[in-house]
Coordinates of C-alpha atoms in Angstrom, one line a residue:
X1 CA -35.5 -103.0 -82.2
X2 CA -36.1 -103.0 -78.5
X3 CA -39.6 -103.0 -77.1
X4 CA -40.9 -99.9 -75.6
X5 CA -42.2 -100.0 -72.1
X6 CA -45.6 -98.3 -72.0
X7 CA -45.0 -97.2 -68.4
X8 CA -42.1 -95.0 -67.9
X9 CA -40.2 -95.0 -64.7
X10 CA -40.6 -92.1 -62.2
X11 CA -37.8 -89.6 -62.8
X12 CA -34.9 -89.7 -60.4
X13 CA -35.3 -87.5 -57.4
X14 CA -39.1 -87.3 -57.5
X15 CA -41.8 -88.6 -55.1
X16 CA -41.9 -92.4 -55.4
X17 CA -38.1 -93.1 -55.7
X18 CA -37.1 -92.3 -52.2
X19 CA -35.0 -89.4 -53.3
X20 CA -34.8 -85.8 -52.1
X21 CA -36.6 -84.1 -55.0
X22 CA -38.8 -81.1 -55.0
X23 CA -41.8 -83.1 -53.9
X24 CA -40.3 -84.7 -50.9
X25 CA -42.0 -83.1 -47.8
X26 CA -39.7 -81.8 -44.9
X27 CA -41.9 -81.4 -41.9
X28 CA -40.8 -79.6 -38.8
X29 CA -41.2 -76.3 -37.0
X30 CA -39.5 -73.1 -38.3
X31 CA -36.5 -71.7 -36.4
X32 CA -37.6 -70.2 -33.1
X33 CA -36.4 -66.5 -34.0
X34 CA -38.4 -66.8 -37.2
X35 CA -41.6 -67.8 -35.3
X36 CA -41.2 -65.0 -32.7
X37 CA -40.6 -62.4 -35.5
X38 CA -43.8 -63.6 -37.5
X39 CA -46.0 -63.6 -34.4
X40 CA -44.7 -60.1 -33.3
X41 CA -45.4 -58.7 -36.8
X42 CA -49.0 -60.2 -36.6
X43 CA -49.6 -58.9 -33.1
X44 CA -48.5 -55.4 -34.2
X45 CA -50.7 -55.3 -37.2
X46 CA -53.7 -56.4 -35.1
X47 CA -52.9 -53.8 -32.5
X48 CA -52.7 -50.8 -35.0
X49 CA -55.8 -51.9 -36.8
X50 CA -57.9 -51.8 -33.5
X51 CA -59.6 -48.4 -33.1
X52 CA -60.3 -48.7 -29.5
X53 CA -56.7 -49.6 -28.7
X54 CA -55.6 -46.5 -30.7
X55 CA -57.9 -44.4 -28.6
X56 CA -56.3 -45.8 -25.4
X57 CA -52.6 -45.7 -26.6
X58 CA -52.6 -42.5 -28.7
X59 CA -55.6 -40.3 -28.3
X60 CA -56.0 -40.1 -24.6
X61 CA -52.3 -39.5 -23.8
X62 CA -52.1 -36.8 -26.5
X63 CA -55.2 -35.0 -25.1
X64 CA -53.9 -35.1 -21.6
X65 CA -50.5 -33.7 -22.6
X66 CA -52.1 -30.8 -24.5
X67 CA -54.9 -30.1 -21.9
X68 CA -52.7 -30.1 -18.8
X69 CA -49.9 -28.2 -20.6
X70 CA -52.0 -25.4 -21.8
X71 CA -54.6 -25.1 -19.0
X72 CA -53.5 -24.5 -15.4
X73 CA -55.5 -27.2 -13.7
X74 CA -52.8 -29.0 -11.6
X75 CA -49.9 -27.4 -9.8
X76 CA -46.8 -28.9 -11.4
X77 CA -44.4 -26.8 -9.4
X78 CA -41.9 -24.3 -10.8
X79 CA -41.0 -24.2 -14.4
X80 CA -43.1 -24.9 -17.5
X81 CA -45.9 -27.4 -17.1
X82 CA -44.9 -29.4 -20.2
X83 CA -41.4 -30.1 -18.7
X84 CA -43.2 -31.9 -15.8
X85 CA -46.0 -33.5 -17.7
X86 CA -44.1 -34.9 -20.7
X87 CA -42.2 -37.6 -18.8
X88 CA -45.4 -38.6 -17.0
X89 CA -47.3 -38.8 -20.2
X90 CA -44.6 -41.0 -21.8
X91 CA -44.9 -43.3 -18.8
X92 CA -48.7 -43.3 -19.3
X93 CA -48.3 -44.3 -22.9
X94 CA -46.1 -47.2 -22.0
X95 CA -48.6 -48.4 -19.4
X96 CA -51.6 -48.0 -21.7
X97 CA -50.0 -50.1 -24.4
X98 CA -48.0 -52.6 -22.5
X99 CA -50.5 -53.2 -19.6
X100 CA -54.0 -52.0 -20.3
X101 CA -54.3 -52.6 -24.2
X102 CA -52.3 -55.8 -24.1
X103 CA -54.2 -57.3 -21.1
X104 CA -57.7 -56.5 -22.8
X105 CA -56.6 -57.8 -26.2
X106 CA -55.0 -61.0 -25.0
X107 CA -57.9 -61.6 -22.5
X108 CA -60.5 -61.7 -25.4
X109 CA -58.0 -63.7 -27.6
X110 CA -58.0 -66.3 -24.8
X111 CA -61.9 -66.2 -24.5
X112 CA -62.3 -66.6 -28.3
X113 CA -60.0 -69.7 -28.4
X114 CA -57.2 -67.9 -30.4
X115 CA -54.6 -68.8 -27.7
X116 CA -55.9 -72.3 -27.5
X117 CA -55.1 -72.8 -31.2
X118 CA -51.7 -71.1 -30.8
X119 CA -51.0 -73.6 -28.0
X120 CA -51.3 -76.4 -30.5
X121 CA -48.5 -74.8 -32.6
X122 CA -44.9 -75.3 -32.1
X123 CA -44.7 -71.7 -30.6
X124 CA -43.8 -72.0 -26.9
X125 CA -45.6 -70.0 -24.2
X126 CA -42.7 -67.8 -23.4
X127 CA -42.1 -67.2 -27.0
X128 CA -45.7 -65.9 -27.5
X129 CA -45.1 -63.5 -24.5
X130 CA -41.9 -62.4 -26.1
X131 CA -43.6 -61.7 -29.4
X132 CA -46.4 -59.7 -27.7
X133 CA -43.8 -57.7 -25.9
X134 CA -41.8 -57.0 -29.1
X135 CA -45.2 -55.9 -30.6
X136 CA -45.6 -53.5 -27.7
X137 CA -42.2 -52.1 -28.2
X138 CA -42.9 -51.2 -31.9
X139 CA -46.2 -49.5 -30.9
X140 CA -44.4 -47.6 -28.2
X141 CA -41.9 -46.2 -30.7
X142 CA -44.7 -44.7 -32.7
X143 CA -46.4 -43.3 -29.5
X144 CA -43.2 -41.8 -28.0
X145 CA -42.3 -40.3 -31.4
X146 CA -45.8 -38.6 -31.8
X147 CA -45.8 -37.4 -28.0
X148 CA -42.2 -36.1 -28.3
X149 CA -43.2 -33.9 -31.4
X150 CA -46.2 -32.6 -29.6
X151 CA -44.3 -31.9 -26.4
X152 CA -41.6 -29.9 -28.4
X153 CA -44.4 -27.9 -30.0
X154 CA -45.6 -27.0 -26.6
X155 CA -42.2 -25.8 -25.6
X156 CA -40.6 -28.9 -23.8
X157 CA -36.9 -28.6 -23.1
X158 CA -35.7 -32.1 -22.1
X159 CA -32.4 -32.7 -20.4
X160 CA -30.4 -35.8 -19.6
X161 CA -29.0 -38.6 -21.8
X162 CA -30.8 -41.0 -24.1
X163 CA -29.3 -44.3 -22.5
X164 CA -31.1 -43.7 -19.2
X165 CA -34.4 -42.9 -20.9
X166 CA -34.1 -46.0 -23.1
X167 CA -33.3 -48.1 -20.2
X168 CA -36.2 -46.9 -18.2
X169 CA -38.7 -47.4 -21.0
X170 CA -37.6 -50.9 -21.7
X171 CA -37.8 -51.9 -18.0
X172 CA -41.1 -50.2 -17.8
X173 CA -42.4 -52.0 -20.9
X174 CA -41.2 -55.4 -19.5
X175 CA -42.9 -54.7 -16.2
X176 CA -46.2 -53.6 -17.5
X177 CA -46.2 -56.4 -20.2
X178 CA -45.6 -59.1 -17.5
X179 CA -48.5 -57.7 -15.4
X180 CA -50.9 -57.4 -18.3
X181 CA -50.2 -60.9 -19.5
X182 CA -50.6 -62.2 -15.9
X183 CA -54.0 -60.6 -15.7
X184 CA -55.1 -61.7 -19.2
X185 CA -54.0 -65.3 -18.5
X186 CA -55.6 -65.8 -15.2
X187 CA -58.9 -63.8 -15.3
X188 CA -62.1 -63.9 -17.4
X189 CA -62.1 -61.5 -20.4
X190 CA -64.8 -59.5 -18.9
X191 CA -63.0 -59.3 -15.5
X192 CA -59.8 -58.3 -17.4
X193 CA -61.6 -55.5 -19.3
X194 CA -63.0 -54.0 -16.0
X195 CA -59.8 -54.5 -13.9
X196 CA -57.5 -53.2 -16.7
X197 CA -59.4 -50.0 -17.1
X198 CA -59.9 -49.4 -13.4
X199 CA -56.2 -49.8 -12.8
X200 CA -55.4 -47.4 -15.6
X201 CA -57.6 -44.8 -14.2
X202 CA -56.3 -45.2 -10.5
X203 CA -52.6 -45.2 -11.7
X204 CA -53.3 -42.1 -13.9
X205 CA -54.5 -40.2 -10.7
X206 CA -52.2 -41.6 -8.2
X207 CA -49.1 -42.7 -10.1
X208 CA -47.3 -39.3 -10.4
X209 CA -48.3 -39.0 -14.0
X210 CA -50.1 -35.6 -14.0
X211 CA -50.2 -35.0 -10.2
X212 CA -47.0 -34.8 -8.3
X213 CA -46.5 -37.4 -5.7
X214 CA -45.6 -34.5 -3.2
X215 CA -49.2 -33.6 -3.3
X216 CA -50.1 -36.8 -1.5
X217 CA -49.5 -37.5 2.3
X218 CA -46.1 -38.8 3.3
X219 CA -47.3 -42.2 4.1
X220 CA -49.1 -42.5 0.7
X221 CA -46.0 -41.2 -1.1
X222 CA -43.9 -44.1 0.2
X223 CA -46.4 -46.7 -1.1
X224 CA -47.2 -44.9 -4.4
X225 CA -43.5 -44.5 -5.2
X226 CA -43.1 -48.4 -5.4
X227 CA -45.6 -48.7 -8.1
X228 CA -44.2 -49.4 -11.6
X229 CA -45.9 -46.3 -13.2
X230 CA -44.5 -44.0 -10.4
X231 CA -41.1 -45.4 -10.7
X232 CA -41.2 -44.9 -14.5
X233 CA -42.6 -41.4 -14.5
X234 CA -40.4 -40.3 -11.6
X235 CA -37.4 -41.8 -13.2
X236 CA -38.0 -40.1 -16.6
X237 CA -38.7 -36.9 -14.8
X238 CA -35.3 -37.1 -12.9
X239 CA -33.6 -37.5 -16.2
X240 CA -35.5 -35.4 -18.7
X241 CA -36.5 -32.5 -16.3
X242 CA -33.7 -32.4 -13.7
X243 CA -30.9 -33.7 -16.0
X244 CA -29.9 -36.4 -13.6
X245 CA -27.9 -39.6 -14.5
X246 CA -29.2 -43.0 -14.2
X247 CA -31.9 -43.1 -11.3
X248 CA -30.9 -46.4 -9.8
X249 CA -33.7 -46.5 -7.2
X250 CA -36.4 -46.3 -10.0
X251 CA -34.4 -48.8 -12.2
X252 CA -34.3 -51.3 -9.3
X253 CA -38.0 -50.9 -8.8
X254 CA -38.8 -51.4 -12.3
X255 CA -36.5 -54.4 -12.7
X256 CA -38.2 -56.1 -9.7
X257 CA -41.6 -55.5 -11.2
X258 CA -40.4 -56.8 -14.6
X259 CA -38.8 -60.0 -13.2
X260 CA -41.7 -60.8 -10.9
X261 CA -44.4 -60.0 -13.6
X262 CA -42.9 -62.0 -16.4
X263 CA -42.1 -64.9 -14.2
X264 CA -45.7 -65.0 -12.7
X265 CA -47.1 -64.7 -16.2
X266 CA -45.0 -67.5 -17.5
X267 CA -45.9 -69.7 -14.5
X268 CA -49.7 -69.1 -14.2
X269 CA -50.7 -68.0 -17.7
X270 CA -53.6 -70.3 -19.0
X271 CA -54.2 -70.8 -22.8
X272 CA -57.9 -71.4 -22.3

C-alpha cells in the first residue's frame, strides 16, 4: 500500500498554482462606456432625490407656465399666450437643470471632496462631464414630458417638426451643461450657489422666456439675442409657434456656446 500524503496538493486552477482559476484576481478598470453609464445612473438618482433641485427644475417652470398662461400679466402678442410661453418655459427647464441645478450640485460635491475621490478613480475628467450631461438629459425628458402635458391641457397648439426641436434641446443642454460645470469647477461652492441663482433670475427676465425680446430696446435686443437661453427660446418659438424649419441662426449660437463652454470646463475644471 502506498503511503498517504497528509497534505493534499492545491487543486489545479486555484490560487497557489499559478493557474487561472476562480480565485485569481484580474485588476483593471471597467470599460469606459460602462463607467460613464454607471456614473450617469448615479447622478440621475441623486438629482431626482434632491427636493431643492426638483423645486428648481419642475415646480418653478410649471407654476410660471400655468400662471402666465391663465393670467394676463405680460403682453405676449397675438394668439394664445400658451403658444408663446410654452417654448420659452421649455428653454427655462433646460437651463434650470443643465446650468443652475448642475452648477450648484457639482459645486458642493467639489467642496465636500466627492470630486476629489472621483479624481482618484479611473474615470477621466471628460467622462465625468459626459456622465453629468447624460444625467441632465434624462431629467429633461421627464421635465419636458410633464410641461408638454400641462401645456396641452392649457390649449397649446405646437407646429413644426420634432427633429428641429430635438436638435435645439440637445445643443441647449450641451451649452448650459458646459457653462454650469465651468462655474462649479472654478468658483467656491457658496459663490456658485449665489451666481447660479442670480444668473437664473436675470435670464428668466431678460432671456425671452416670458417677456418677448421685442419689448426691450433695439440695442439690448441685439445683445440679449446672443445669450444661450434667448437662442434656445427663440429657436423653439420659431419652430413650435411659427412652424418654421431649422432656425440656423439660433442653432449656430447654441453650437458656439456648447463648444466654448464644454472646452473651457474641460480645461479649467478643478477637482478640489
